[in-house]
CSV table of N, CA and C and ligand atoms in Angstrom, one decimal:
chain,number,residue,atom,x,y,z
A,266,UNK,N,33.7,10.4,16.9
A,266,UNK,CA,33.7,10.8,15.5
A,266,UNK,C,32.6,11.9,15.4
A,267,UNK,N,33.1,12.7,14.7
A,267,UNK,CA,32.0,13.9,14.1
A,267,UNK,C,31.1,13.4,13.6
A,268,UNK,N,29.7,14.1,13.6
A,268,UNK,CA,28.3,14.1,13.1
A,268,UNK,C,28.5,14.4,11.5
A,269,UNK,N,27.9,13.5,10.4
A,269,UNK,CA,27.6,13.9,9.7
A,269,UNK,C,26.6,15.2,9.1
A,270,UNK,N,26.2,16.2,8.8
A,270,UNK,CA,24.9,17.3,8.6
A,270,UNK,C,24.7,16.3,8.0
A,271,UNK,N,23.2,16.9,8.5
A,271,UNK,CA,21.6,16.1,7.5
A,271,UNK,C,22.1,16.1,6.2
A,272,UNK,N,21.9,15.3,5.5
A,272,UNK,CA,21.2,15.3,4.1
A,272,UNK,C,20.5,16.5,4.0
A,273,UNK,N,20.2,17.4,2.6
A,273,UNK,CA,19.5,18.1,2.5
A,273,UNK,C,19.0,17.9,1.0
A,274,UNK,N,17.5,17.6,1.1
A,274,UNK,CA,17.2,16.4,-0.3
A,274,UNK,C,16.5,18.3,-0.6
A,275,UNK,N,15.5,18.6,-0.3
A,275,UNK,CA,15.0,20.0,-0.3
A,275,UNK,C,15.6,21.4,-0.9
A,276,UNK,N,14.6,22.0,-1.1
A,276,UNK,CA,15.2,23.2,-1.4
A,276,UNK,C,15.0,24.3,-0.6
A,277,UNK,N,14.0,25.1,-1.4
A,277,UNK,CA,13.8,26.8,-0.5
A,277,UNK,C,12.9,25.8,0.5
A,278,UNK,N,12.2,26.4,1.7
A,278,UNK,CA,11.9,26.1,2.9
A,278,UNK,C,10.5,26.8,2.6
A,279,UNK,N,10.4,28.0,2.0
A,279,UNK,CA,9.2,28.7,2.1
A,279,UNK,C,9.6,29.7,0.3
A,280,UNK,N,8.8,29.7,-0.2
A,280,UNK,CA,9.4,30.4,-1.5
A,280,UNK,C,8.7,32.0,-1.8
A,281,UNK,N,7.6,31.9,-1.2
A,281,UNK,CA,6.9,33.4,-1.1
A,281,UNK,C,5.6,33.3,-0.2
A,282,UNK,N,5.5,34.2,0.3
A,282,UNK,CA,4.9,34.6,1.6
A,282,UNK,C,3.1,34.2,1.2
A,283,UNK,N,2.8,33.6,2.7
A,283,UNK,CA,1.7,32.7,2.4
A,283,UNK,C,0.2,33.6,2.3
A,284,UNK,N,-0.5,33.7,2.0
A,284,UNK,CA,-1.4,34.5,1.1
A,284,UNK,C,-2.2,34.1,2.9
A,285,UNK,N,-3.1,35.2,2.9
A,285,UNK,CA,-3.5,35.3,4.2
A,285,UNK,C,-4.7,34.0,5.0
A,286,UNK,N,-5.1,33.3,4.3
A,286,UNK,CA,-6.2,32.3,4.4
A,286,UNK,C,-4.8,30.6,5.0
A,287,UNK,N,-4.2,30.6,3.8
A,287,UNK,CA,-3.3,29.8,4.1
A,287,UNK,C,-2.3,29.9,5.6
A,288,UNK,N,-2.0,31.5,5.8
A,288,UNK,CA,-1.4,31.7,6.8
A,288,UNK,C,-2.5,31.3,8.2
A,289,UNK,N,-3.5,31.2,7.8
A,289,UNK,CA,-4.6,31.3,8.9
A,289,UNK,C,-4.7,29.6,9.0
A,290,UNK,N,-4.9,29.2,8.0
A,290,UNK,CA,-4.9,27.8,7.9
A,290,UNK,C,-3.5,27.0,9.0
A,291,UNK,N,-2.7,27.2,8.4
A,291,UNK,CA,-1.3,27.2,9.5
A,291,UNK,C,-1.4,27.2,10.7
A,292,UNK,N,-1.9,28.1,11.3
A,292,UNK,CA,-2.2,28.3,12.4
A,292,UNK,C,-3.3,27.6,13.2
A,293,UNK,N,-4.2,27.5,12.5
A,293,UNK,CA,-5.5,26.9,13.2
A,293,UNK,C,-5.8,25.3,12.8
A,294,UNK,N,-5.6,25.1,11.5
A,294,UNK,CA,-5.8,23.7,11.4
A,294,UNK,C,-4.5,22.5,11.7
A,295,UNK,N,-3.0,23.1,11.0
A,295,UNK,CA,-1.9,22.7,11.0
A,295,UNK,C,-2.1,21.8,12.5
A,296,UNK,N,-1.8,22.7,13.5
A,296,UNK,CA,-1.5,21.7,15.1
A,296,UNK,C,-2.7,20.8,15.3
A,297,UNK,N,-3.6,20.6,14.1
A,297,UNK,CA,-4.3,19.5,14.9
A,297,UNK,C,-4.2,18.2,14.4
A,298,UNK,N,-3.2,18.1,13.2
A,298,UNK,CA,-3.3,17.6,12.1
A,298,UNK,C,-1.6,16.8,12.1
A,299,UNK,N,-0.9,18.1,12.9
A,299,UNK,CA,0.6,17.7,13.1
A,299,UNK,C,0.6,16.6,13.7
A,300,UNK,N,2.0,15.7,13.3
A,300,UNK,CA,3.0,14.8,14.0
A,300,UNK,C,3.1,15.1,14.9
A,301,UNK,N,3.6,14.2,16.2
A,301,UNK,CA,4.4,14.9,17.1
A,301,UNK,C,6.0,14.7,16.4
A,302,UNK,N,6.4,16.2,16.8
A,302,UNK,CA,8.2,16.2,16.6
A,302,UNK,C,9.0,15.3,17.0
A,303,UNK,N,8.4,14.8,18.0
A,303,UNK,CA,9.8,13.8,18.7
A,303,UNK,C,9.1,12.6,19.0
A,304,UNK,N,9.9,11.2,19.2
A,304,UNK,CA,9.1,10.4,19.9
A,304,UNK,C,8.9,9.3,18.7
A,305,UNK,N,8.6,8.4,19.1
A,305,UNK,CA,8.2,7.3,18.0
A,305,UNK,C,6.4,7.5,17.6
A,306,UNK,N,6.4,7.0,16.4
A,306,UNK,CA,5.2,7.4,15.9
A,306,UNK,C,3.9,6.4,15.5
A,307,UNK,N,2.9,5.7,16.1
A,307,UNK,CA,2.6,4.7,15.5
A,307,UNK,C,1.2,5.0,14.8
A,308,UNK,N,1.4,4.5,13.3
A,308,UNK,CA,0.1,5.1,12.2
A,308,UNK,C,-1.3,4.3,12.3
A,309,UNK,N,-0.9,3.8,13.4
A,309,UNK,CA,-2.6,2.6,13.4
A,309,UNK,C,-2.9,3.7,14.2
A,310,UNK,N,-2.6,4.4,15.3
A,310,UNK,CA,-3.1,4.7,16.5
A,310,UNK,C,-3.5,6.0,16.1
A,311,UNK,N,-3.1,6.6,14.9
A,311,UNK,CA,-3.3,8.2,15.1
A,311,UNK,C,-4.7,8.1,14.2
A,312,UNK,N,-5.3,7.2,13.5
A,312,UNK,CA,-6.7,6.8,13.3
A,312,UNK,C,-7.8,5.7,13.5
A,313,UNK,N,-8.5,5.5,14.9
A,313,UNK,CA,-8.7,4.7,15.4
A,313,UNK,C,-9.9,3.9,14.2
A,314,UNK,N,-10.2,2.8,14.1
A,314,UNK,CA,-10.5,2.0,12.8
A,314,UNK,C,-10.2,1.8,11.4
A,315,UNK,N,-9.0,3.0,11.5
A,315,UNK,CA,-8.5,2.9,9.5
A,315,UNK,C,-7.9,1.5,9.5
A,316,UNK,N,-8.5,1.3,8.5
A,316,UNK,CA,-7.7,0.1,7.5
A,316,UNK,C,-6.6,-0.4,7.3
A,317,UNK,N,-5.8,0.8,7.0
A,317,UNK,CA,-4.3,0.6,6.7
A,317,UNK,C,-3.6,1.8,6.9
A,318,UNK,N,-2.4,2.2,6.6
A,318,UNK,CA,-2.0,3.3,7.0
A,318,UNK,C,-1.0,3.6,5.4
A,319,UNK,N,-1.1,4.5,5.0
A,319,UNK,CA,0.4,4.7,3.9
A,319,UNK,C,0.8,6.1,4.4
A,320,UNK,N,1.9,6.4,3.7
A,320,UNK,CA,3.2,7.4,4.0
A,320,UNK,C,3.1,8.3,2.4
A,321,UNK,N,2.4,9.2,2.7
A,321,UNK,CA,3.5,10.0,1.2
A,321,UNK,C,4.0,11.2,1.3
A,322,UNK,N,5.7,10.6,0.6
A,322,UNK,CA,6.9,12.0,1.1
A,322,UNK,C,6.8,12.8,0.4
A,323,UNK,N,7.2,13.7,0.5
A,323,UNK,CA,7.7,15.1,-0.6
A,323,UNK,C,5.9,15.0,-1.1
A,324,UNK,N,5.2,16.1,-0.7
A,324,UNK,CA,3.8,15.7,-1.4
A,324,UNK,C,3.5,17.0,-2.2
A,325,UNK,N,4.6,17.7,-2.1
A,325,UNK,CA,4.3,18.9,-3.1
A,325,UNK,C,3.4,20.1,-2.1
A,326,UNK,N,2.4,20.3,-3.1
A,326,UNK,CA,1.0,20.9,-2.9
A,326,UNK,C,0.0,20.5,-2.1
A,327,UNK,N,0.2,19.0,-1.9
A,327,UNK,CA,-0.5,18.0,-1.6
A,327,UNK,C,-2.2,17.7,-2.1
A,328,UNK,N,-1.7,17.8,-3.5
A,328,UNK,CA,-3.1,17.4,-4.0
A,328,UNK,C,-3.9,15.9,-4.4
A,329,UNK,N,-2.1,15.1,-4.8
A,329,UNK,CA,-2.0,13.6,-4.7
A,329,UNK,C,-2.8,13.0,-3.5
A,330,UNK,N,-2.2,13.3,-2.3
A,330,UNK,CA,-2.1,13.0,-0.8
A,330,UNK,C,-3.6,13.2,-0.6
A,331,UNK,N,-4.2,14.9,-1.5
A,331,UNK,CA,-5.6,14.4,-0.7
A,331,UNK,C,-6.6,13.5,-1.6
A,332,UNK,N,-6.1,13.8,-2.9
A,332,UNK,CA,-7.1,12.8,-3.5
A,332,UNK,C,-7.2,11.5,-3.4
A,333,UNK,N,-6.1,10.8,-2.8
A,333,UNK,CA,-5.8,9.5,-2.1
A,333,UNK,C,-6.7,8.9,-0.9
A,334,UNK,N,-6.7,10.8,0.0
A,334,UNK,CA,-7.3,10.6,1.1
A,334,UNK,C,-9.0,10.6,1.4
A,335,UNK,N,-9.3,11.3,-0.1
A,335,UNK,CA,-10.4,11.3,-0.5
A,335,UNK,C,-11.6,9.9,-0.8
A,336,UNK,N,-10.2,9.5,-1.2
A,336,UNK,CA,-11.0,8.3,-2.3
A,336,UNK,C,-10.9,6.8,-0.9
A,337,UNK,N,-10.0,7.0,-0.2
A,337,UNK,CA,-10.1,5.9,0.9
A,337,UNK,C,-10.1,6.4,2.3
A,338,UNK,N,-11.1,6.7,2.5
A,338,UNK,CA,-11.6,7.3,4.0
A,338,UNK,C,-11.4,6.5,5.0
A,339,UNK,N,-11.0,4.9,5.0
A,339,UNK,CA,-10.8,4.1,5.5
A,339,UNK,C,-9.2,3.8,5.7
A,340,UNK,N,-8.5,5.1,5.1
A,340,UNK,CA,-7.0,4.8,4.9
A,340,UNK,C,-6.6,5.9,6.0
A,341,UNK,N,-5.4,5.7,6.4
A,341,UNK,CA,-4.9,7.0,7.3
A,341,UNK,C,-3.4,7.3,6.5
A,342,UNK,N,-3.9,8.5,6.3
A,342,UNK,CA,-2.8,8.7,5.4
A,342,UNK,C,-1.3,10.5,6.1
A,343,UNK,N,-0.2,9.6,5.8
A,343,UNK,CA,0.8,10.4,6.6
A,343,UNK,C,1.6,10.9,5.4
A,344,UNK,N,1.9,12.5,5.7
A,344,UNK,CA,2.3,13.2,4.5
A,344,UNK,C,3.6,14.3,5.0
A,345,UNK,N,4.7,13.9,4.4
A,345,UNK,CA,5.8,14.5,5.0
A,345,UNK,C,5.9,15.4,4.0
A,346,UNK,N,6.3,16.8,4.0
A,346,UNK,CA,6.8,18.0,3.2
A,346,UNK,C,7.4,19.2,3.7
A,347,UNK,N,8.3,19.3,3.7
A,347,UNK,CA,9.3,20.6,4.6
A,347,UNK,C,8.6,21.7,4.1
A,348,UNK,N,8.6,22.2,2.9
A,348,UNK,CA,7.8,23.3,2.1
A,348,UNK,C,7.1,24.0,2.6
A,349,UNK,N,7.2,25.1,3.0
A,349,UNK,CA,5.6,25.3,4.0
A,349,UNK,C,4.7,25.8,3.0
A,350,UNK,N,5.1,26.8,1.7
A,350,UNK,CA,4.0,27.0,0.6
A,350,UNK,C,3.1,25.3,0.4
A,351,UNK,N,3.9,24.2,0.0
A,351,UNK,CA,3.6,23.3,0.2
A,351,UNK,C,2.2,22.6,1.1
A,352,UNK,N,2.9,22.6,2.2
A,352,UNK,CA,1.7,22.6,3.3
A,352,UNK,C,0.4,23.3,3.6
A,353,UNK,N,0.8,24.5,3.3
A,353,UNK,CA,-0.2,25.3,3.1
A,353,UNK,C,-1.3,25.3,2.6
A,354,UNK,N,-1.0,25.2,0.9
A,354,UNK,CA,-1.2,24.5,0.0
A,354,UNK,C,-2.6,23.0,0.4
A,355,UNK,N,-1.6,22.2,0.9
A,355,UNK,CA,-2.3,20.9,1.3
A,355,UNK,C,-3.4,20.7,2.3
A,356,UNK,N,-3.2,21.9,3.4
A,356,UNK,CA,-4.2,22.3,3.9
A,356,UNK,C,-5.4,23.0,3.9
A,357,UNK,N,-5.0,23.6,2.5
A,357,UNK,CA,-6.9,24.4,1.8
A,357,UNK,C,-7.4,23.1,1.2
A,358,UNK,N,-6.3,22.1,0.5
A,358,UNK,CA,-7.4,20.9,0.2
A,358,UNK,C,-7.8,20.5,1.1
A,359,UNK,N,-7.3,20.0,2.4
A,359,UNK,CA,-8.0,19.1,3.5
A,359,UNK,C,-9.2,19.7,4.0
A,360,UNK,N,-8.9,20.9,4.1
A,360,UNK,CA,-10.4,22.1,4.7
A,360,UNK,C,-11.4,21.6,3.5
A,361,UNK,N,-10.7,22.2,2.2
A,361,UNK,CA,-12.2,22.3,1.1
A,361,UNK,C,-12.9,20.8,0.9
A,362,UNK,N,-11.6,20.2,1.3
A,362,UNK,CA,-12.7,18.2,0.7
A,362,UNK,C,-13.1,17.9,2.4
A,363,UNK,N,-12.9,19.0,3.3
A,363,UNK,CA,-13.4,17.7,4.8
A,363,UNK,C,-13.0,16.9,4.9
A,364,UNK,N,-11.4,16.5,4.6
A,364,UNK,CA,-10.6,15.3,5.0
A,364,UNK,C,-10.3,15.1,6.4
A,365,UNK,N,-10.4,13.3,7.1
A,365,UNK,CA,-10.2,13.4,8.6
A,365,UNK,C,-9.2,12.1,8.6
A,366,UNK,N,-8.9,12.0,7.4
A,366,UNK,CA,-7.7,11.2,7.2
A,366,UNK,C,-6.5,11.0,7.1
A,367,UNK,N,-6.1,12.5,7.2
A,367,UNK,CA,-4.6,13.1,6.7
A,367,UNK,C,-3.7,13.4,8.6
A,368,UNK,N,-2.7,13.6,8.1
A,368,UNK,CA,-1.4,13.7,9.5
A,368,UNK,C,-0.5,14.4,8.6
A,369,UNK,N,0.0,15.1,9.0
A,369,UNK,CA,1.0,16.1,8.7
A,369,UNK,C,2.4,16.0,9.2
A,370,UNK,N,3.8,16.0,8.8
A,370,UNK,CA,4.6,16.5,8.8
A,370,UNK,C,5.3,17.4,8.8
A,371,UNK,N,5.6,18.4,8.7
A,371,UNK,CA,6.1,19.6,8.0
A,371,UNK,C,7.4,19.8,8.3
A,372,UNK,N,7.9,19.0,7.8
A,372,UNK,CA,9.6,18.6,7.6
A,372,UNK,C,9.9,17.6,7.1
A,373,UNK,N,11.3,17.0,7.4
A,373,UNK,CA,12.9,16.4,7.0
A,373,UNK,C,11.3,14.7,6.6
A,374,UNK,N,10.7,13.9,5.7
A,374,UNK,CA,10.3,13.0,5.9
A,374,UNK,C,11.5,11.8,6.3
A,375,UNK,N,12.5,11.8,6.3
A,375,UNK,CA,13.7,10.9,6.8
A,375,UNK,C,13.4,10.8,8.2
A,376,UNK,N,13.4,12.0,9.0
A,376,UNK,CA,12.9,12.3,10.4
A,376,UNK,C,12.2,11.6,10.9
A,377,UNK,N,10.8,11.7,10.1
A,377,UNK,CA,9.5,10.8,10.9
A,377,UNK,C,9.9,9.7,10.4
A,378,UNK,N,10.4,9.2,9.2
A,378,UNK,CA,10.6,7.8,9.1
A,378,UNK,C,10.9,6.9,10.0
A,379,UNK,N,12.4,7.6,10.5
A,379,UNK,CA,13.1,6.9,11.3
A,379,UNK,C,12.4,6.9,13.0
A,380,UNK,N,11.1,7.7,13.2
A,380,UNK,CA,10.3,7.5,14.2
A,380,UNK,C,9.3,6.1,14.1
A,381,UNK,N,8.9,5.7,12.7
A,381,UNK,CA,7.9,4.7,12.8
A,381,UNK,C,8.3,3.6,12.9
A,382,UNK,N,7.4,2.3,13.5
A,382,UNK,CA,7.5,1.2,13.9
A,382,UNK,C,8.3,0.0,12.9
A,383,UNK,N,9.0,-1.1,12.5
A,383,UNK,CA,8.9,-1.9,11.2
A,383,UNK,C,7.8,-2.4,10.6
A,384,UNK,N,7.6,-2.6,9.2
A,384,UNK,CA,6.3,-3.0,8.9
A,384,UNK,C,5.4,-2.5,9.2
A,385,UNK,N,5.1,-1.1,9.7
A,385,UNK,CA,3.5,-0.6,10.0
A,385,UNK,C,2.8,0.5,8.9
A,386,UNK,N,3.5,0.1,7.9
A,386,UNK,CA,3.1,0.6,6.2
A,386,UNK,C,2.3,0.2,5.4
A,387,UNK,N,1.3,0.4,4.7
A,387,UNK,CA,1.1,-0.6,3.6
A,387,UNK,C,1.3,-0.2,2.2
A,388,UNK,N,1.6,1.2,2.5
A,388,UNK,CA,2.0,1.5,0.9
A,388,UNK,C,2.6,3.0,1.3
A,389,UNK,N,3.6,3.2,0.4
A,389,UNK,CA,4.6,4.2,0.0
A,389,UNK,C,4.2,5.3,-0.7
A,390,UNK,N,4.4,6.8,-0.9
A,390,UNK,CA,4.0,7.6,-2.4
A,390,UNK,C,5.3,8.3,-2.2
A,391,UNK,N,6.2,8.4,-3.5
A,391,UNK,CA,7.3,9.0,-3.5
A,391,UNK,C,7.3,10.0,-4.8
A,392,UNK,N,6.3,10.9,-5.6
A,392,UNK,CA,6.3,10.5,-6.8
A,392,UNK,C,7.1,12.4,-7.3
A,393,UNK,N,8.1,12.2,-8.3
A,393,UNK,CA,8.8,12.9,-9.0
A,393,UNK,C,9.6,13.7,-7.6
A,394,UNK,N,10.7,13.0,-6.9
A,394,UNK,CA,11.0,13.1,-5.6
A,394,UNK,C,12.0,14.2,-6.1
A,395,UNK,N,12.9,14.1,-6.8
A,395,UNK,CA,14.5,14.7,-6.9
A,395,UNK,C,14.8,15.5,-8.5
A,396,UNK,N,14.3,16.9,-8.3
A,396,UNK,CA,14.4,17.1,-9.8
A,396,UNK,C,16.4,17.9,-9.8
A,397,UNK,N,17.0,16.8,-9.4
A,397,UNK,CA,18.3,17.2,-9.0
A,397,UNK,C,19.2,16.4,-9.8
A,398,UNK,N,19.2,16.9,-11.6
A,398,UNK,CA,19.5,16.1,-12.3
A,398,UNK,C,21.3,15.9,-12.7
A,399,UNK,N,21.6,17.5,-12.6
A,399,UNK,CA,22.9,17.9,-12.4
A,399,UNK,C,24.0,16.8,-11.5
A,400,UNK,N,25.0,16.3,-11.7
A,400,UNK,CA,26.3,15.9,-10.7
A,400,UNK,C,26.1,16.4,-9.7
A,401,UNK,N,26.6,17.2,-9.7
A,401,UNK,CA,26.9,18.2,-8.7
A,401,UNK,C,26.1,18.5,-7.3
A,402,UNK,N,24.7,18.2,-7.7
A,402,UNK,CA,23.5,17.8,-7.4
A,402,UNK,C,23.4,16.9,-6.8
A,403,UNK,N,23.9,15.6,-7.2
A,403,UNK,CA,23.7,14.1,-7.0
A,403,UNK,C,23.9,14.3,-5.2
A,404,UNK,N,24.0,14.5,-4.4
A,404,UNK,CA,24.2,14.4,-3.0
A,404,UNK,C,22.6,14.8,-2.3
A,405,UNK,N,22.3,15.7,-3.1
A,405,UNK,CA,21.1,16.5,-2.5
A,405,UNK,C,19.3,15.0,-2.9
A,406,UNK,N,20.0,14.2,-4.0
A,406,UNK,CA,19.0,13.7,-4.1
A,406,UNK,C,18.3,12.6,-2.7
A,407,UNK,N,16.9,12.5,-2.7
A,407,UNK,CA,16.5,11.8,-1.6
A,407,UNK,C,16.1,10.2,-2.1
A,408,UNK,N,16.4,9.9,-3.1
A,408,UNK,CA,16.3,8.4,-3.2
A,408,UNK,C,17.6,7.8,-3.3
A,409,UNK,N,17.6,7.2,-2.3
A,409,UNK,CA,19.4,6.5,-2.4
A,409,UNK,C,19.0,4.6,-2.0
A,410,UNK,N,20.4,4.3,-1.8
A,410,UNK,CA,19.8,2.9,-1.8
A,410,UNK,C,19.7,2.8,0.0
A,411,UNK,N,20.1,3.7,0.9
A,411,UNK,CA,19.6,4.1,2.1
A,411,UNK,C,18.3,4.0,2.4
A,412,UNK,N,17.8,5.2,1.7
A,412,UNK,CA,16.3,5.5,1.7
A,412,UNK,C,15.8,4.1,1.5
A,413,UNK,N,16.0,3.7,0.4
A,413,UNK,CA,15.1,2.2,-0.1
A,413,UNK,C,15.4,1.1,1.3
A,414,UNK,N,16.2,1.3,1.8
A,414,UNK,CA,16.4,0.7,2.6
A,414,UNK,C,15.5,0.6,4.0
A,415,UNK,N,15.4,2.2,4.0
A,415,UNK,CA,14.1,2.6,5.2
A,415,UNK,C,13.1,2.4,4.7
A,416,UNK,N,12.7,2.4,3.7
A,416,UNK,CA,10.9,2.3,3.1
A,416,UNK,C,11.3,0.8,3.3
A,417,UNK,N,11.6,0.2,2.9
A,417,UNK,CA,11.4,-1.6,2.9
A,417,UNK,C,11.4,-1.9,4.6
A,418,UNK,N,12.0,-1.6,5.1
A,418,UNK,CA,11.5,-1.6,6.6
A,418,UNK,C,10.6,-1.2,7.6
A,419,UNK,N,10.2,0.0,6.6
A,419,UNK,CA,8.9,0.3,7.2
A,419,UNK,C,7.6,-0.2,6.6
A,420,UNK,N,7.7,-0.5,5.4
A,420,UNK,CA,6.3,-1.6,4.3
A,420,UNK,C,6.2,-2.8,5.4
A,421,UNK,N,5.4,-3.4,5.5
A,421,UNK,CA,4.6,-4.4,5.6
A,421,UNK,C,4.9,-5.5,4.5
A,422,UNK,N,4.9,-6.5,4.7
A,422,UNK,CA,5.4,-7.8,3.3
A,422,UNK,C,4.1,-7.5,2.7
A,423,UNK,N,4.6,-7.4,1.3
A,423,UNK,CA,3.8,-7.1,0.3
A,423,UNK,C,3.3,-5.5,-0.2
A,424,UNK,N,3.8,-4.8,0.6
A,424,UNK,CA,3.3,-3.3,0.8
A,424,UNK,C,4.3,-2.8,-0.4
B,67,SAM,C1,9.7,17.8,-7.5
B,67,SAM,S1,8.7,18.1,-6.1
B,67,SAM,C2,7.4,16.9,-6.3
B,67,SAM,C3,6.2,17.3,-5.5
B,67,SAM,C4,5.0,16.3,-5.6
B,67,SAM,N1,5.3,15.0,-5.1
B,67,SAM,C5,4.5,16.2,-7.0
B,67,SAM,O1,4.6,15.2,-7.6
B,67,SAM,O2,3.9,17.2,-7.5
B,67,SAM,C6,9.7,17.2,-4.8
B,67,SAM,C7,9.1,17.4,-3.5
B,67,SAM,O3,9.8,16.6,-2.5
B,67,SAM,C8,10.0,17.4,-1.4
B,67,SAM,N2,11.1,16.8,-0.6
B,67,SAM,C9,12.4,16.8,-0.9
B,67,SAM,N3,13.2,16.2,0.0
B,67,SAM,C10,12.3,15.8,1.0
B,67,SAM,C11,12.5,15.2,2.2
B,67,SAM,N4,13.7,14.9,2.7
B,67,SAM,N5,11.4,15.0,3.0
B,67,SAM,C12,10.1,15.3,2.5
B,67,SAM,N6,9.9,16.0,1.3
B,67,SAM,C13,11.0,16.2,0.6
B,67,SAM,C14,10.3,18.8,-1.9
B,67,SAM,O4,10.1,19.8,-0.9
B,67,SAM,C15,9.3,18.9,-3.0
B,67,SAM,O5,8.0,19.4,-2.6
């Protein structure tokens, strides 16, 4: 049987050209920060003593993600976003606040999902995921009862 294409919950990939600090950022901080692409992924291990581990998808700008990361330095926090303005973005906060708590994505969060362990979650951030309000639309959104499907599997009871 044929392959279904990806889902494509996202939009533009890059929306205008990254202003030269951020492009520098990319380069130098990004690979230390990155996921690995392939491979299964386990969130205890990628910060040795954190507390707990949460996931937040689609992070935007990632200003949520770092103020989260800010306020629980004890947390290891995993942040998927295809966007690379986005990421970019998320990377002048982690330079400017000194964050050593953050892991990076920079793509499909379904991807890494389906890399992590069961139950190795303790909390989720999904917040204003699909502004894809149109019909027509309805295929492109990323919360389905799929998705919920994978977050419950990867939470921890009670997460
Ligand atoms: C409406 S924006 C909200 C951004 C941010 N969460 C906020 O509240 O400001 C939706 C975000 O979800 C991201 N997104 C959509 N599909 C995604 C996917 N499959 N994996 C990771 N991020 C995704 C988009 O790139 C976009 O940044």
């Amino acid at each position: 049987m044929e392959t279904p294409p990806p889902l494509r919950s996202f939009g533009r990939i890059r929306s205008r050209t990254l202003k030269p600090r951020q492009a520098s950022l990319m380069e130098t901080l990004l690979p230390s920060l990155r996921l690995p692409a392939e491979g299964p992924v386990d969130p205890m291990r990628l910060a040795p003593g954190a507390r707990e581990a949460w996931l937040e998808i689609g992070f935007g700008g990632g200003e949520h993600m770092a103020a989260q990361a800010a306020a629980h330095p004890d947390i290891v926090i995993l942040g998927a976003e295809p966007f690379l303005n986005g990421v970019a973005s998320a990377l002048r906060h982690v330079e400017e606040m000194g964050l050593r708590n953050v892991r990076i994505h920079d793509g499909d969060a379904r991807d890494l999902m389906a890399r992590l362990p069961d139950a190795g979650l303790d909390r989720i951030f999904v917040l204003f995921p699909d502004p894809w309000q149109k019909a027509r639309h309805h295929k492109r959104r990323l919360v389905s009862p799929a998705f919920a499907a994978e977050a419950a599997r990867l939470l921890r009871p009670g997460g």
